[in-house]
PDB file of C-alpha atoms in Angstrom:
ATOM      1  CA  MET A   1      38.175 -60.480 -16.472  1.00  0.00           C
ATOM      2  CA  LYS A   2      35.413 -58.185 -15.409  1.00  0.00           C
ATOM      3  CA  ASN A   3      34.317 -55.131 -17.380  1.00  0.00           C
ATOM      4  CA  ASN A   4      34.037 -52.197 -14.874  1.00  0.00           C
ATOM      5  CA  LYS A   5      32.977 -49.549 -17.419  1.00  0.00           C
ATOM      6  CA  GLY A   6      29.597 -48.339 -16.136  1.00  0.00           C
ATOM      7  CA  PHE A   7      27.531 -47.257 -13.212  1.00  0.00           C
ATOM      8  CA  THR A   8      25.775 -49.537 -10.829  1.00  0.00           C
ATOM      9  CA  LEU A   9      22.127 -49.011 -10.067  1.00  0.00           C
ATOM     10  CA  VAL A  10      23.001 -47.858  -6.549  1.00  0.00           C
ATOM     11  CA  GLU A  11      25.303 -45.126  -7.888  1.00  0.00           C
ATOM     12  CA  VAL A  12      22.592 -43.860 -10.252  1.00  0.00           C
ATOM     13  CA  VAL A  13      19.947 -43.773  -7.472  1.00  0.00           C
ATOM     14  CA  VAL A  14      22.283 -41.951  -5.061  1.00  0.00           C
ATOM     15  CA  SER A  15      23.226 -39.381  -7.727  1.00  0.00           C
ATOM     16  CA  PHE A  16      19.576 -38.841  -8.626  1.00  0.00           C
ATOM     17  CA  SER A  17      18.653 -38.413  -4.942  1.00  0.00           C
ATOM     18  CA  LEU A  18      21.387 -35.832  -4.383  1.00  0.00           C
ATOM     19  CA  ILE A  19      20.303 -33.860  -7.451  1.00  0.00           C
ATOM     20  CA  MET A  20      16.676 -33.914  -6.252  1.00  0.00           C
ATOM     21  CA  VAL A  21      17.634 -32.578  -2.798  1.00  0.00           C
ATOM     22  CA  VAL A  22      19.559 -29.720  -4.391  1.00  0.00           C
ATOM     23  CA  MET A  23      16.628 -28.969  -6.745  1.00  0.00           C
ATOM     24  CA  VAL A  24      14.127 -28.857  -3.843  1.00  0.00           C
ATOM     25  CA  TYR A  25      16.217 -26.218  -2.063  1.00  0.00           C
ATOM     26  CA  LEU A  26      16.665 -24.215  -5.263  1.00  0.00           C
ATOM     27  CA  ILE A  27      12.922 -24.209  -5.934  1.00  0.00           C
ATOM     28  CA  LYS A  28      12.222 -23.171  -2.336  1.00  0.00           C
ATOM     29  CA  THR A  29      14.671 -20.279  -2.704  1.00  0.00           C
ATOM     30  CA  VAL A  30      13.068 -19.159  -5.972  1.00  0.00           C
ATOM     31  CA  VAL A  31       9.594 -19.192  -4.384  1.00  0.00           C
ATOM     32  CA  VAL A  32      10.760 -17.117  -1.398  1.00  0.00           C
ATOM     33  CA  VAL A  33      12.545 -14.578  -3.610  1.00  0.00           C
ATOM     34  CA  SER A  34       9.521 -14.349  -5.914  1.00  0.00           C
ATOM     35  CA  SER A  35       7.194 -13.736  -2.952  1.00  0.00           C
ATOM     36  CA  GLU A  36       9.458 -11.013  -1.562  1.00  0.00           C
ATOM     37  CA  GLU A  37       9.660  -9.387  -4.992  1.00  0.00           C
ATOM     38  CA  THR A  38       5.861  -9.401  -5.276  1.00  0.00           C
ATOM     39  CA  ASP A  39       5.554  -7.775  -1.842  1.00  0.00           C
ATOM     40  CA  LEU A  40       8.078  -5.126  -2.864  1.00  0.00           C
ATOM     41  CA  VAL A  41       6.174  -4.360  -6.072  1.00  0.00           C
ATOM     42  CA  ILE A  42       2.941  -3.934  -4.082  1.00  0.00           C
ATOM     43  CA  GLU A  43       4.713  -1.599  -1.630  1.00  0.00           C
ATOM     44  CA  GLN A  44       6.001   0.450  -4.568  1.00  0.00           C
ATOM     45  CA  GLN A  45       2.536   0.617  -6.141  1.00  0.00           C
ATOM     46  CA  TYR A  46       1.105   1.843  -2.834  1.00  0.00           C
ATOM     47  CA  SER A  47       3.851   4.485  -2.546  1.00  0.00           C
ATOM     48  CA  VAL A  48       3.034   5.801  -6.017  1.00  0.00           C
ATOM     49  CA  TYR A  49      -0.678   5.775  -5.160  1.00  0.00           C
ATOM     50  CA  GLN A  50      -0.091   7.681  -1.939  1.00  0.00           C
ATOM     51  CA  SER A  51       2.192  10.233  -3.631  1.00  0.00           C
ATOM     52  CA  THR A  52      -0.306  10.871  -6.426  1.00  0.00           C
ATOM     53  CA  LEU A  53      -3.224  11.382  -4.066  1.00  0.00           C
ATOM     54  CA  LEU A  54      -1.331  13.505  -1.554  1.00  0.00           C
ATOM     55  CA  GLU A  55       0.141  15.672  -4.304  1.00  0.00           C
ATOM     56  CA  LYS A  56      -3.379  16.528  -5.518  1.00  0.00           C
ATOM     57  CA  ILE A  57      -4.674  17.224  -2.001  1.00  0.00           C
ATOM     58  CA  TYR A  58      -1.678  19.331  -0.988  1.00  0.00           C
ATOM     59  CA  SER A  59      -1.791  21.349  -4.203  1.00  0.00           C
ATOM     60  CA  ASP A  60      -5.327  22.393  -3.227  1.00  0.00           C
ATOM     61  CA  ILE A  61      -4.764  23.066   0.460  1.00  0.00           C
ATOM     62  CA  SER A  62      -1.481  24.910  -0.016  1.00  0.00           C
ATOM     63  CA  VAL A  63      -3.304  27.853  -1.590  1.00  0.00           C
ATOM     64  CA  ALA A  64      -6.187  27.994   0.898  1.00  0.00           C
ATOM     65  CA  ALA A  65      -6.526  29.574   4.316  1.00  0.00           C
ATOM     66  CA  ASP A  66      -8.900  29.342   7.275  1.00  0.00           C
ATOM     67  CA  MET A  67      -9.650  25.685   6.690  1.00  0.00           C
ATOM     68  CA  THR A  68     -11.834  23.443   8.807  1.00  0.00           C
ATOM     69  CA  VAL A  69     -12.222  19.691   8.666  1.00  0.00           C
ATOM     70  CA  SER A  70     -15.379  17.743   9.436  1.00  0.00           C
ATOM     71  CA  SER A  71     -16.552  14.209   8.802  1.00  0.00           C
ATOM     72  CA  ASN A  72     -19.791  12.380   8.196  1.00  0.00           C
ATOM     73  CA  GLY A  73     -19.678   8.600   7.782  1.00  0.00           C
ATOM     74  CA  ASN A  74     -17.049   7.770   5.173  1.00  0.00           C
ATOM     75  CA  THR A  75     -16.752  11.354   3.910  1.00  0.00           C
ATOM     76  CA  ILE A  76     -14.276  13.956   5.141  1.00  0.00           C
ATOM     77  CA  THR A  77     -15.009  17.569   4.196  1.00  0.00           C
ATOM     78  CA  ILE A  78     -12.322  20.255   4.063  1.00  0.00           C
ATOM     79  CA  THR A  79     -13.803  23.749   3.975  1.00  0.00           C
ATOM     80  CA  SER A  80     -12.161  27.035   3.019  1.00  0.00           C
ATOM     81  CA  LYS A  81     -13.599  30.402   2.023  1.00  0.00           C
ATOM     82  CA  GLU A  82     -11.229  30.525  -0.936  1.00  0.00           C
ATOM     83  CA  TRP A  83     -12.658  27.478  -2.714  1.00  0.00           C
ATOM     84  CA  VAL A  84     -15.702  27.363  -4.881  1.00  0.00           C
ATOM     85  CA  PRO A  85     -18.070  25.726  -3.805  1.00  0.00           C
ATOM     86  CA  ASN A  86     -16.218  26.251  -0.537  1.00  0.00           C
ATOM     87  CA  ASN A  87     -15.265  22.651   0.199  1.00  0.00           C
ATOM     88  CA  LYS A  88     -13.315  19.616  -0.919  1.00  0.00           C
ATOM     89  CA  THR A  89     -14.381  16.122   0.010  1.00  0.00           C
ATOM     90  CA  ILE A  90     -12.462  12.920   0.579  1.00  0.00           C
ATOM     91  CA  SER A  91     -14.757   9.898   0.332  1.00  0.00           C
ATOM     92  CA  LEU A  92     -13.556   6.470   1.376  1.00  0.00           C
ATOM     93  CA  ASP A  93     -15.412   3.780  -0.551  1.00  0.00           C
ATOM     94  CA  ASN A  94     -14.917   0.009  -0.471  1.00  0.00           C
ATOM     95  CA  ASN A  95     -11.691  -0.034  -2.439  1.00  0.00           C
ATOM     96  CA  SER A  96     -11.040   3.564  -3.441  1.00  0.00           C
ATOM     97  CA  ILE A  97     -10.610   7.126  -2.277  1.00  0.00           C
ATOM     98  CA  THR A  98     -12.538   9.804  -4.128  1.00  0.00           C
ATOM     99  CA  TYR A  99     -11.109  13.309  -3.959  1.00  0.00           C
ATOM    100  CA  ASP A 100     -12.443  16.285  -5.903  1.00  0.00           C
ATOM    101  CA  ASN A 101     -14.586  13.996  -8.114  1.00  0.00           C
ATOM    102  CA  THR A 102     -11.571  11.857  -9.049  1.00  0.00           C
ATOM    103  CA  ILE A 103     -11.565   8.211  -8.007  1.00  0.00           C
ATOM    104  CA  TYR A 104      -8.251   6.747  -6.862  1.00  0.00           C
ATOM    105  CA  GLU A 105      -8.519   2.931  -6.745  1.00  0.00           C
ATOM    106  CA  LEU A 106      -6.405   1.243  -4.095  1.00  0.00           C
ATOM    107  CA  PRO A 107      -3.651  -0.960  -5.557  1.00  0.00           C
ATOM    108  CA  ASP A 108      -3.884  -4.757  -5.361  1.00  0.00           C
ATOM    109  CA  ASN A 109      -3.427  -6.283  -1.884  1.00  0.00           C
ATOM    110  CA  CYS A 110      -4.333  -2.951  -0.278  1.00  0.00           C
ATOM    111  CA  GLU A 111      -7.482  -2.413   1.723  1.00  0.00           C
ATOM    112  CA  PHE A 112      -8.890  -0.128   4.371  1.00  0.00           C
ATOM    113  CA  LYS A 113      -8.722  -1.239   7.963  1.00  0.00           C
ATOM    114  CA  SER A 114     -12.014  -1.551   9.845  1.00  0.00           C
ATOM    115  CA  THR A 115     -11.519   1.965  11.231  1.00  0.00           C
ATOM    116  CA  LYS A 116     -10.929   3.695   7.907  1.00  0.00           C
ATOM    117  CA  TYR A 117      -9.769   7.060   9.237  1.00  0.00           C
ATOM    118  CA  SER A 118      -9.413   9.319  12.221  1.00  0.00           C
ATOM    119  CA  ILE A 119      -9.123  13.080  12.560  1.00  0.00           C
ATOM    120  CA  VAL A 120      -6.907  14.730  15.155  1.00  0.00           C
ATOM    121  CA  GLN A 121      -7.677  18.383  15.810  1.00  0.00           C
ATOM    122  CA  GLN A 122      -5.175  20.681  17.475  1.00  0.00           C
ATOM    123  CA  GLU A 123      -5.216  24.418  18.001  1.00  0.00           C
ATOM    124  CA  ASN A 124      -3.917  25.398  14.558  1.00  0.00           C
ATOM    125  CA  TYR A 125      -3.936  22.217  12.482  1.00  0.00           C
ATOM    126  CA  TYR A 126      -5.757  19.007  11.668  1.00  0.00           C
ATOM    127  CA  ILE A 127      -4.276  15.587  10.957  1.00  0.00           C
ATOM    128  CA  ILE A 128      -6.343  13.186   8.875  1.00  0.00           C
ATOM    129  CA  LYS A 129      -5.083   9.625   9.303  1.00  0.00           C
ATOM    130  CA  ILE A 130      -6.315   7.133   6.702  1.00  0.00           C
ATOM    131  CA  ASN A 131      -5.710   3.543   7.856  1.00  0.00           C
ATOM    132  CA  ILE A 132      -4.734   1.124   5.094  1.00  0.00           C
ATOM    133  CA  LYS A 133      -3.397  -2.431   5.110  1.00  0.00           C
ATOM    134  CA  VAL A 134      -0.694  -3.131   2.530  1.00  0.00           C
ATOM    135  CA  ASN A 135       0.403  -6.778   2.323  1.00  0.00           C
ATOM    136  CA  ASP A 136      -1.188  -7.319   5.755  1.00  0.00           C
ATOM    137  CA  LYS A 137       0.957  -4.518   7.197  1.00  0.00           C
ATOM    138  CA  ASP A 138      -0.713  -1.482   8.731  1.00  0.00           C
ATOM    139  CA  LYS A 139       0.034   1.823   7.016  1.00  0.00           C
ATOM    140  CA  ILE A 140      -1.228   5.306   7.829  1.00  0.00           C
ATOM    141  CA  MET A 141      -1.617   7.929   5.121  1.00  0.00           C
ATOM    142  CA  LYS A 142      -1.430  11.302   6.894  1.00  0.00           C
ATOM    143  CA  ILE A 143      -2.830  14.556   5.611  1.00  0.00           C
ATOM    144  CA  ILE A 144      -1.789  17.579   7.663  1.00  0.00           C
ATOM    145  CA  ILE A 145      -3.899  20.706   7.269  1.00  0.00           C
ATOM    146  CA  GLN A 146      -2.770  23.959   8.882  1.00  0.00           C
ATOM    147  CA  ASN A 147      -5.131  26.832   9.537  1.00  0.00           C
TER     148      ASN A 147
END
């Protein structure tokens, strides 16, 4: 009589192979989900950064009148008769925006595009467009200034 209480080597190898295939797909799924979560966190950090900076700028320009916007290199100057010393500057450095002597560092995985900003002038308003890459996606931070 034969004793059939056990696994053959072939059964063990096949079981191990099936488990490994399932594990490879699980690991791949975890890596993809982790990458997407990291991208989402960076997007959220950029949103907070943008909100903080724009809140400060808009709190200043909301109380001013007769504003003009000019630029020189990487510096944008907003002028109003109601401010002392009559202007506010936005400076775009390598990895930060300086506004009103406060430095706002760009979050991780965020950088300026080669054309850092542009200014659109219309009859009664200006639009400052700051070009930023977030996770290799182009974003535009807009500052609208009405006269």
